[in-house]
Phi, psi and omega in degrees: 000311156342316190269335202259322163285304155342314190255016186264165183255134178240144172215195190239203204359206188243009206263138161091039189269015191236315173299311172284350191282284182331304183273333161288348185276315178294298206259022148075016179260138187287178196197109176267139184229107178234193210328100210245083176061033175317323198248015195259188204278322190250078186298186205003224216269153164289198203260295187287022147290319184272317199291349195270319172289310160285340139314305187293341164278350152286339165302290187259145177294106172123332181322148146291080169236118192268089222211116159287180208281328182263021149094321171304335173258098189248116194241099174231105185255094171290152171242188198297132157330095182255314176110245188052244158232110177256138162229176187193144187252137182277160155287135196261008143322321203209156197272176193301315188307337185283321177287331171282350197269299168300339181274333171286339158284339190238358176286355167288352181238038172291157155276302183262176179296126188305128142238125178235168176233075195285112164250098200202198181274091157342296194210112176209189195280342195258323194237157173319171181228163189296348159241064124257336174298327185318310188258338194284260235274333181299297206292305223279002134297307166326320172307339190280350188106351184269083166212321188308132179099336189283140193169153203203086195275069199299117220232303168230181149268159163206181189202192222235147002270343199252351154086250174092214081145143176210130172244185180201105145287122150243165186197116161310169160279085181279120160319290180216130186294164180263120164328163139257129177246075186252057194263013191227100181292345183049179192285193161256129205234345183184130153260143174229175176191162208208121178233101162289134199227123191213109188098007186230171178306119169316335163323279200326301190292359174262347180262001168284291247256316195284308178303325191265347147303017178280327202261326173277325128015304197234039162246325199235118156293318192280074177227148162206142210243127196254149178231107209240110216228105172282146172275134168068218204274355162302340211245031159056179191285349207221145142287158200192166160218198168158183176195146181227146216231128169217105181277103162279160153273193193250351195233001190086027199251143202225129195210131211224130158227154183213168155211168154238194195253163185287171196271129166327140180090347171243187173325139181284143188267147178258115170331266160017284194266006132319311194304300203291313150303340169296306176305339170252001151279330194288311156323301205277328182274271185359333213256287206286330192058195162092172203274321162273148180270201210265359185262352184255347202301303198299307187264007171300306170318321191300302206288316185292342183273335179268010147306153197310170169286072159272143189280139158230164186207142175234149149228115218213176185245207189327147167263136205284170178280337185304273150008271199278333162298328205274345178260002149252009162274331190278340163316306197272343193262300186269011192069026193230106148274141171263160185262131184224139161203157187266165198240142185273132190280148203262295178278121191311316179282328131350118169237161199114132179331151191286146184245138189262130180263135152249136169255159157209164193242133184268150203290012197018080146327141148224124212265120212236348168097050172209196196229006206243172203262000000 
């Protein structure tokens, strides 16, 4: 216990709480999180917070987790990664993506191979939705050495406030990740794209796809938007539409946006200007460039630092804030700074936000089916 108050790490508020929750479970270090929403009316952790904790107790062998009574206080001491085949109900605060945006970090370093069964909200405003994990964030673990086995299989939808929606995550086992050498954003070369539709008229999702080829159109011929309009006990508890967006490049690089429709009880949300706005967050990450877009930067990062002892290299375009808090976190759980510089545009006629290269030589993780380096 001693050796254990030695090593934790401490901090103050709720914010960025999934990013330490991550690097203490990898780097087997303990971690105090105290006034936690202290001074607000409805003090300590939410529900899809406590619910993002008992997934992570389930993950692992061992676990520690300490929670005072108003909630405000958190003690999380990890235990081994085990993995295996899990299910878990989500909280419908938050959408699926928020619990896979964690779970793609840490099922590689399971001792057995992952199967979850995440049940929830599919697509809603606040978190990625299960397909940019789908088309995204899956190709840019394959750069890493993670792909025989790897999949992510949407089985129903849901949508906010009543949720209904199911996925199946796998994720293989890795020993040891592969450097990156990703420094060439290449052009933009094809759009894809998913326009969802669930309780509502199958129209909507063709006037989302009509509107947003108006704007896009008239940059990339090479688009297609699939419009994917569930049915029955498939379309979940809620109505809902939405469209997620994915621009590949020529060097294999993937740059992504979405929205979805408002919640029953706020403004009704239009197809039309879903379509349009989407299109014009896909622009604005195009703008910022770079080899990843601004929602992949951490774990693109995350995988170089725990990668062999090797040089990596990313190029990416401004770093998001999410982002530059996640590289002093990785400063504190692993001792690992990137090199970071800014790259000066060379050609006058180049347009687009200025791009940051970053390197580190990785801390060679090695997965022994236990978490400690």
């Amino acid at each position: 216990m001693a050796a254990h108050r030695q090593n934790t790490l401490k901090y103050e508020g709720c914010n960025f709480l999934r990013q330490r929750l991550i690097l203490a479970t990898l780097s087997g270090k303990s971690v105090k999180i105290t006034k936690i929403r202290d001074k607000d009316d409805d003090p300590g952790l939410k529900d899809f917070e406590a619910s993002l904790i008992r997934l992570l107790d389930k993950l692992t062998n061992g676990s520690r987790i300490e929670v005072n009574e108003t909630g405000t206080s958190l003690l999380y001491q990890p235990g081994l990664l085990i993995g295996g085949t899990v299910e878990h109900e989500c909280s419908l605060e938050r959408g699926l993506g928020y619990y896979l945006e964690v779970l793609v970090c840490l099922a590689p370093f399971t001792k057995n191979s992952l199967k979850i069964i995440l049940r929830g909200v599919t697509n809603c405003k606040e978190d990625p939705s299960v397909d940019i994990i789908r088309t995204v964030t899956i190709p840019l673990m394959t750069k890493f050495g993670i792909s025989e086995g790897l999949e992510l299989k949407v089985t129903r939808r849901g949508s906010k406030p009543n949720g209904g929606g199911e996925v199946i995550f796998k994720c293989p086992v890795r020993r040891k990740l592969l450097p990156l050498q990703f420094v060439k954003p290449g052009k933009i070369k094809r759009i894809r794209g998913v326009a969802y539709a669930m309780r509502v008229s199958p129209a909507m999702a063709n006037r989302i796809v009509d509107s947003t080829r108006s704007i896009l159109n008239q940059f990339v011929p090479d688009i297609y938007i699939y419009t994917d309009h569930m049915k029955g006990a498939q379309s979940g508890k809620s109505p809902g539409f939405g469209l997620s967006l994915v621009a590949e490049t020529t060097e294999g690089g993937f740059l992504s946006a979405e929205m979805s429709s408002n919640q029953p009880g706020e403004q009704p949300s239009i197809p039309e200007d879903i379509g349009r706005q989407t299109a014009q967050l896909l622009l604005e990450e195009v703008y910022r460039g770079g080899c990843v877009d601004s929602r992949h930067q951490s774990l693109a990062l995350l995988f170089m630092a725990l990668g062999q002892s090797d040089v990596s290299k990313l190029l990416t375009g401004p770093l998001s804030p999410y982002t530059i808090q996640f590289l002093r976190h990785l400063r504190d759980f692993f001792q690992l700074m990137f090199k970071i510089e800014v790259q000066k545009q060379e050609d006058e006629e180049q347009i687009g936000a200025e791009k940051v290269l970053l390197t580190c030589i990785g801390v060679g993780f090695s997965n022994l089916s236990k978490t400690i380096l």
